[in-house]
Coordinates of C-alpha atoms in Angstrom, one line a residue:
X291 CA 52.4 -16.3 -46.7
X292 CA 49.3 -17.3 -44.8
X293 CA 47.5 -17.0 -48.1
X294 CA 49.8 -18.9 -50.0
X295 CA 49.8 -21.7 -47.2
X296 CA 46.3 -22.1 -47.4
X297 CA 46.3 -22.0 -51.2
X298 CA 48.1 -25.3 -51.2
X299 CA 46.0 -26.9 -48.7
X300 CA 43.5 -26.5 -51.9
X301 CA 44.9 -27.5 -54.0
X302 CA 45.7 -30.8 -51.9
X303 CA 42.0 -30.9 -51.7
X304 CA 41.1 -30.2 -55.3
X305 CA 43.9 -33.7 -56.5
X306 CA 41.6 -35.6 -53.8
X307 CA 38.4 -34.4 -54.9
X308 CA 39.4 -34.0 -58.4
X309 CA 37.9 -31.0 -59.1
X310 CA 39.1 -28.1 -61.8
X311 CA 41.9 -26.7 -60.4
X312 CA 43.6 -22.9 -60.4
X313 CA 45.2 -19.8 -61.1
X314 CA 46.2 -16.1 -60.1
X315 CA 48.7 -13.8 -61.8
X316 CA 50.0 -10.6 -61.4
X317 CA 52.1 -7.6 -63.1
X318 CA 56.0 -6.4 -61.3
X319 CA 55.4 -3.6 -59.7
X320 CA 57.8 -1.7 -61.3
X321 CA 56.0 -1.7 -64.7
X322 CA 52.9 -0.8 -64.0
X323 CA 49.9 -1.3 -67.2
X324 CA 49.1 2.2 -67.6
X325 CA 50.5 5.5 -66.0
X326 CA 47.8 7.5 -66.6
X327 CA 44.1 5.6 -66.8
X328 CA 41.8 7.7 -69.6
X329 CA 39.2 9.8 -68.0
X330 CA 35.8 8.7 -67.7
X331 CA 34.6 12.4 -68.9
X332 CA 36.0 11.0 -72.2
X333 CA 33.6 8.4 -73.5
X334 CA 30.6 8.9 -75.5
X335 CA 27.9 5.6 -76.4
X336 CA 27.3 5.2 -79.5
X337 CA 25.1 2.1 -80.0
X338 CA 23.1 0.5 -77.3
X339 CA 25.0 -1.9 -75.4
X340 CA 23.9 -5.8 -75.3
X341 CA 22.9 -7.4 -71.5
X342 CA 25.0 -9.0 -69.8
X343 CA 24.8 -12.3 -69.9
X344 CA 25.6 -15.2 -67.0
X345 CA 29.0 -16.4 -66.6
X346 CA 29.0 -20.3 -68.9
X347 CA 30.1 -23.4 -66.9
X348 CA 33.3 -23.4 -68.4
X349 CA 34.3 -20.3 -67.2
X350 CA 32.2 -20.4 -63.8
X351 CA 34.6 -18.5 -61.3
X352 CA 33.4 -20.4 -58.3
X353 CA 35.7 -23.4 -59.6
X354 CA 38.3 -20.9 -58.0
X355 CA 38.8 -21.6 -54.2
X356 CA 37.1 -18.8 -51.5
X357 CA 41.0 -17.6 -50.3
X358 CA 41.2 -15.9 -54.6
X359 CA 37.7 -15.2 -54.9
X360 CA 37.8 -12.1 -52.8
X361 CA 40.8 -9.3 -53.8
X362 CA 42.3 -7.4 -50.9
X363 CA 42.6 -4.3 -52.8
X364 CA 44.2 -1.3 -50.7
X365 CA 42.4 2.0 -51.0
X366 CA 44.9 4.5 -50.9
X367 CA 41.6 7.6 -50.1
X368 CA 40.9 6.5 -46.3
X369 CA 43.7 3.6 -46.4
X370 CA 41.9 0.9 -45.8
X371 CA 41.8 -2.5 -46.9
X372 CA 38.2 -2.8 -49.0
X373 CA 37.6 -6.9 -49.6
X374 CA 36.3 -6.9 -53.3
X375 CA 34.7 -9.9 -54.7
X376 CA 37.2 -11.2 -58.0
X377 CA 35.0 -10.4 -61.4
X378 CA 33.9 -7.6 -59.7
X379 CA 37.3 -6.2 -58.5
X380 CA 37.9 -6.5 -62.5
X381 CA 34.8 -5.2 -63.5
X382 CA 35.9 -2.2 -61.7
X383 CA 39.6 -2.3 -63.0
X384 CA 38.1 -2.2 -67.0
X385 CA 36.1 0.5 -65.8
X386 CA 38.0 2.2 -65.0
X387 CA 40.9 1.7 -67.4
X388 CA 38.9 1.6 -70.4
X389 CA 35.9 3.5 -72.4
X390 CA 33.0 2.2 -71.6
X391 CA 32.2 3.1 -75.4
X392 CA 34.6 0.7 -76.6
X393 CA 33.9 -2.1 -79.2
X394 CA 32.9 -5.0 -76.7
X395 CA 36.0 -7.7 -78.1
X396 CA 38.9 -4.7 -76.9
X397 CA 36.7 -4.7 -73.6
X398 CA 37.6 -8.3 -73.2
X399 CA 40.6 -8.2 -74.3
X400 CA 41.1 -4.8 -71.2
X401 CA 39.6 -7.6 -68.7
X402 CA 41.8 -10.3 -69.9
X403 CA 44.9 -8.1 -69.1
X404 CA 43.4 -6.9 -65.6
X405 CA 42.8 -10.8 -64.8
X406 CA 45.9 -12.0 -65.9
X407 CA 47.8 -8.4 -64.2
X408 CA 45.8 -9.6 -60.6
X409 CA 46.8 -13.5 -60.5
X410 CA 50.3 -12.7 -60.9
X411 CA 50.8 -10.3 -58.4
X412 CA 49.3 -12.9 -56.0
X413 CA 51.4 -15.1 -56.9
X414 CA 54.7 -13.4 -56.9
X415 CA 53.6 -12.2 -53.2
X416 CA 56.6 -10.3 -53.0
X417 CA 55.4 -6.7 -53.3
X418 CA 57.5 -4.4 -50.6
X419 CA 54.9 -1.4 -51.6
X420 CA 51.8 -3.4 -50.1
X421 CA 50.2 -2.4 -47.3
X422 CA 50.1 -5.5 -44.8
X423 CA 47.2 -7.8 -45.8
X424 CA 46.7 -6.2 -49.4
X425 CA 46.9 -7.9 -52.6
X426 CA 46.9 -4.2 -54.5
X427 CA 46.1 -1.0 -54.5
X428 CA 43.7 1.3 -56.3
X429 CA 46.4 3.4 -58.2
X430 CA 48.4 3.3 -61.1
X431 CA 50.9 1.2 -59.1
X432 CA 48.6 -1.6 -60.1
X433 CA 45.5 -0.6 -61.8
X434 CA 43.0 1.8 -61.1
X435 CA 39.6 0.3 -59.5
X436 CA 36.6 1.8 -58.2
X437 CA 33.4 0.2 -56.5
X438 CA 30.6 0.5 -57.7
X439 CA 29.4 3.4 -55.9
X440 CA 32.5 5.4 -56.7
X441 CA 31.7 4.8 -60.6
X442 CA 28.0 5.9 -59.8
X443 CA 29.4 9.5 -58.6
X444 CA 32.0 9.3 -61.6
X445 CA 29.3 8.5 -64.5
X446 CA 26.1 9.4 -63.2
X447 CA 22.9 9.2 -65.5
X448 CA 25.4 7.0 -67.4
X449 CA 26.5 4.3 -65.1
X450 CA 23.7 1.9 -66.2
X451 CA 24.4 1.2 -69.8
X452 CA 28.6 1.3 -69.3
X453 CA 28.2 -0.6 -66.3
X454 CA 26.2 -3.4 -68.4
X455 CA 29.2 -3.5 -71.0
X456 CA 31.6 -3.9 -68.2
X457 CA 30.2 -6.5 -67.0
X458 CA 28.9 -8.6 -70.2
X459 CA 32.6 -8.7 -71.5
X460 CA 33.7 -9.8 -67.8
X461 CA 31.2 -12.1 -66.9
X462 CA 32.4 -13.5 -71.5
X463 CA 35.7 -14.1 -70.1
X464 CA 35.4 -15.1 -66.7
X465 CA 38.1 -17.2 -65.1
X466 CA 41.0 -16.6 -68.3
X467 CA 44.3 -15.3 -68.2
X468 CA 47.0 -14.6 -70.7
X469 CA 50.2 -17.6 -70.3
X470 CA 53.5 -17.4 -71.9
X471 CA 55.5 -21.3 -71.2
X472 CA 52.6 -21.7 -69.0
X473 CA 52.7 -18.8 -66.5
X474 CA 51.1 -15.6 -66.9
X475 CA 52.5 -13.0 -68.5
X476 CA 53.3 -9.6 -67.7
X477 CA 49.9 -7.9 -69.1
X478 CA 51.4 -4.1 -69.7
X479 CA 49.2 -2.0 -72.0
X480 CA 49.0 1.7 -72.8
X481 CA 46.6 4.6 -74.6
X482 CA 47.7 4.8 -78.0
X483 CA 50.7 4.4 -79.5
X484 CA 53.1 6.0 -82.7
X485 CA 52.6 3.8 -85.1
X486 CA 54.1 0.4 -83.3
X487 CA 54.4 -1.1 -80.1
X488 CA 57.5 -1.3 -78.5
X489 CA 60.1 -4.1 -77.4
X490 CA 60.1 -4.4 -73.7
X491 CA 64.0 -3.6 -73.0
X492 CA 64.0 -0.6 -75.2
X493 CA 61.6 1.0 -72.4
X494 CA 62.0 -0.7 -69.7
X495 CA 65.5 -3.2 -68.8
X496 CA 63.8 -6.2 -68.6
X497 CA 63.5 -8.3 -72.1
X498 CA 60.6 -10.2 -72.5
X499 CA 59.7 -12.6 -75.3
X500 CA 56.6 -11.6 -75.8
X501 CA 56.4 -7.9 -75.2
X502 CA 58.0 -7.4 -79.3
X503 CA 57.3 -4.6 -81.6
X504 CA 54.6 -5.0 -84.1
X505 CA 52.4 -2.4 -86.4
X506 CA 49.6 -0.9 -84.8
X507 CA 48.2 1.2 -88.0
X508 CA 44.6 2.3 -86.1
X509 CA 46.6 4.1 -83.6
X510 CA 46.5 7.4 -86.0
X511 CA 43.1 8.2 -85.9
X512 CA 43.3 8.2 -82.3
X513 CA 42.6 11.7 -80.6
X514 CA 45.9 11.1 -78.0
X515 CA 47.5 10.1 -81.3
X516 CA 49.8 13.5 -81.4
X517 CA 50.2 16.0 -78.8
X518 CA 52.3 19.3 -78.2
X519 CA 53.9 20.7 -75.5
X520 CA 55.7 24.4 -75.1
X521 CA 58.4 25.0 -72.2
X522 CA 60.4 28.3 -72.0
X523 CA 64.2 28.0 -72.3
X524 CA 64.5 28.5 -69.1
X525 CA 62.4 25.3 -68.1
X526 CA 63.8 23.2 -70.5
X527 CA 67.1 23.6 -68.7
X528 CA 65.5 23.0 -65.2
X529 CA 63.8 20.1 -65.9
X530 CA 67.4 18.6 -66.9
X531 CA 69.8 20.3 -65.7
X532 CA 71.5 21.1 -68.6
X533 CA 73.3 24.4 -70.2
X534 CA 71.7 25.1 -73.8
X535 CA 74.5 26.1 -76.2
X536 CA 73.7 29.0 -79.0
X537 CA 70.5 28.3 -80.1
X538 CA 70.1 25.1 -80.7
X539 CA 68.6 22.1 -78.3
X540 CA 69.8 18.8 -78.1
X541 CA 70.4 16.1 -81.1
X542 CA 68.6 12.9 -80.9
X543 CA 71.3 10.4 -82.0
X544 CA 69.0 7.1 -82.1
X545 CA 65.8 5.9 -82.4
X546 CA 64.1 2.1 -81.4
X547 CA 62.7 -0.1 -83.4
X548 CA 59.0 0.9 -82.3
X549 CA 60.2 4.7 -83.4
X550 CA 60.4 6.2 -80.4
X551 CA 63.6 8.3 -78.9
X552 CA 66.2 5.8 -77.7
X553 CA 69.6 8.2 -76.9
X554 CA 69.6 12.2 -77.4
X555 CA 72.3 14.3 -76.4
X556 CA 71.7 17.3 -75.2
X557 CA 74.8 20.4 -74.0
X558 CA 77.1 17.5 -73.6
X559 CA 74.6 15.1 -71.4
X560 CA 72.9 11.8 -72.7
X561 CA 69.8 10.8 -71.7
X562 CA 67.0 8.1 -73.0
X563 CA 64.4 8.8 -74.7
X564 CA 62.0 7.8 -71.7
X565 CA 64.2 10.5 -69.2
X566 CA 63.3 13.1 -71.6
X567 CA 60.0 11.9 -71.1
X568 CA 59.8 11.7 -67.2
X569 CA 61.3 14.7 -66.8
X570 CA 59.8 17.2 -69.7
X571 CA 56.3 15.1 -68.7
X572 CA 55.5 14.5 -72.5
X573 CA 52.9 12.1 -73.3
X574 CA 55.6 9.7 -75.2
X575 CA 58.9 9.4 -76.0
X576 CA 58.5 9.5 -79.7
X577 CA 59.1 13.4 -80.1
X578 CA 60.3 16.0 -82.0
X579 CA 61.9 19.5 -81.2
X580 CA 62.0 23.1 -82.2
X581 CA 63.8 26.5 -81.0
X582 CA 61.5 29.8 -81.9
X583 CA 63.9 32.4 -79.5
X584 CA 63.2 31.2 -75.8
X585 CA 60.7 28.8 -76.5
X586 CA 61.0 24.8 -77.3
X587 CA 57.8 23.5 -78.9
X588 CA 58.1 19.8 -78.4
X589 CA 55.8 17.6 -80.8
X590 CA 55.0 14.0 -79.6
X591 CA 53.5 11.0 -81.2
X592 CA 51.5 8.6 -79.2
X593 CA 50.1 8.9 -75.5
X594 CA 52.1 6.1 -72.5
X595 CA 55.3 4.2 -72.3
X596 CA 54.0 2.4 -75.9
X597 CA 55.0 -1.3 -74.8
X598 CA 52.0 -4.0 -74.4
X599 CA 47.9 -3.5 -75.6
X600 CA 47.4 -0.2 -77.2
X601 CA 44.0 0.4 -76.0
X602 CA 42.8 2.9 -78.8
X603 CA 44.9 0.1 -81.3
X604 CA 42.6 -2.7 -79.3
X605 CA 39.0 -0.8 -80.2
X606 CA 40.6 -0.5 -83.6
X607 CA 41.2 -3.9 -84.1
X608 CA 37.4 -4.8 -82.9
X609 CA 35.9 -2.3 -85.1
X610 CA 37.5 -4.1 -88.0
X611 CA 36.5 -8.1 -86.9
X612 CA 39.2 -9.1 -84.7
X613 CA 37.8 -11.1 -81.5
X614 CA 39.7 -10.7 -78.1
X615 CA 41.9 -13.6 -78.4
X616 CA 42.9 -12.0 -82.1
X617 CA 43.6 -8.8 -80.3
X618 CA 45.5 -10.5 -77.1
X619 CA 47.6 -13.0 -79.9
X620 CA 48.6 -9.5 -82.1
X621 CA 50.1 -7.3 -78.9
X622 CA 51.5 -10.2 -77.2
X623 CA 53.5 -12.3 -79.7
X624 CA 53.8 -16.3 -78.9
X625 CA 50.8 -16.3 -75.9
X626 CA 48.3 -18.8 -75.1
X627 CA 44.6 -17.9 -73.7
X628 CA 44.2 -20.7 -70.4
X629 CA 42.1 -21.1 -67.1
X630 CA 43.1 -19.7 -64.5
X631 CA 42.2 -22.8 -62.9
X632 CA 44.5 -24.8 -64.7
X633 CA 47.8 -21.9 -64.6
X634 CA 47.8 -22.1 -60.7
X635 CA 47.8 -25.9 -60.6
X636 CA 50.9 -26.0 -62.8
X637 CA 52.5 -23.3 -61.0
X638 CA 52.3 -24.9 -57.8
X639 CA 53.5 -27.7 -59.0
X640 CA 56.7 -26.3 -60.0
X641 CA 57.3 -24.6 -56.9
X642 CA 56.4 -27.7 -55.0
X643 CA 59.3 -29.5 -57.4
X644 CA 61.6 -26.6 -57.1
X645 CA 61.3 -27.4 -53.9
X646 CA 61.7 -30.9 -53.3
X647 CA 64.9 -30.5 -55.6
X648 CA 66.0 -27.5 -52.6

């Protein structure tokens, strides 16, 4: 890939000039960070935001080469590629994925997940779902992104205070990414847990040592902690392609470490909790149900896949005085926060070593 060749050449030049190094990271497309972004109209301004501060020299994005400082975003509505400065892109993602009224330290944690996702995406460089020339799309396939014009349209008169908070969070974490064993992590996140996050392999197939189930007690206060869905027996059977026997529904046979449904048997067929969630369009795979005549009532706890950082939990931690570093290290087990520049150099060195051995 042309971009990778340019990055390698730039790194060689940086080594000669003894200039600080670089990094890039992103998510595998099979495990998007959050399935459903939080609508902007759910936000409320509670405190006067602090004015955004300029980035410190320590976190200056200018230490990254030009090819990494610009993100090529495929805009789904226009089907065009928009070139966006790196940290402006991160701000557009944070603004689209988390309410601006959340605590500053929670917004900073969200900025780290967004930047880590992007850098890993660029480093992987083999996403077949992307149009040629694009680094990411602006949808939940990667990360939801809106530019300033779109955010002004969405937020109206609230744009200035909301964007001020977002920019502060982005600037104060500029150039930082989350790593595990010197590589950017798959920094998944979601809206609200059921009180616990989930082990990655209990929702997806892949096991990541840093995506472990942890307590998230703050989430019980979320307006999305409990949800309900009502279906007719006919709808239920059609969506799951099953036949219910008698007056029952099915048996929930086991649950995951995080308390979500692991396995359920309905009409002689076995499903995972995720399969039920997807088929019935439930908020969460932690559910219980009951049948009332020809209706089936389903109650869910939590909102989202449950793997990685709970956004509502991050806000709860921040309200209790925890920093964004505390939040990241609570939801991602055994990780570090490093400068993107240093991580990119290590990554390229490892790739060059592998090529030499090969």
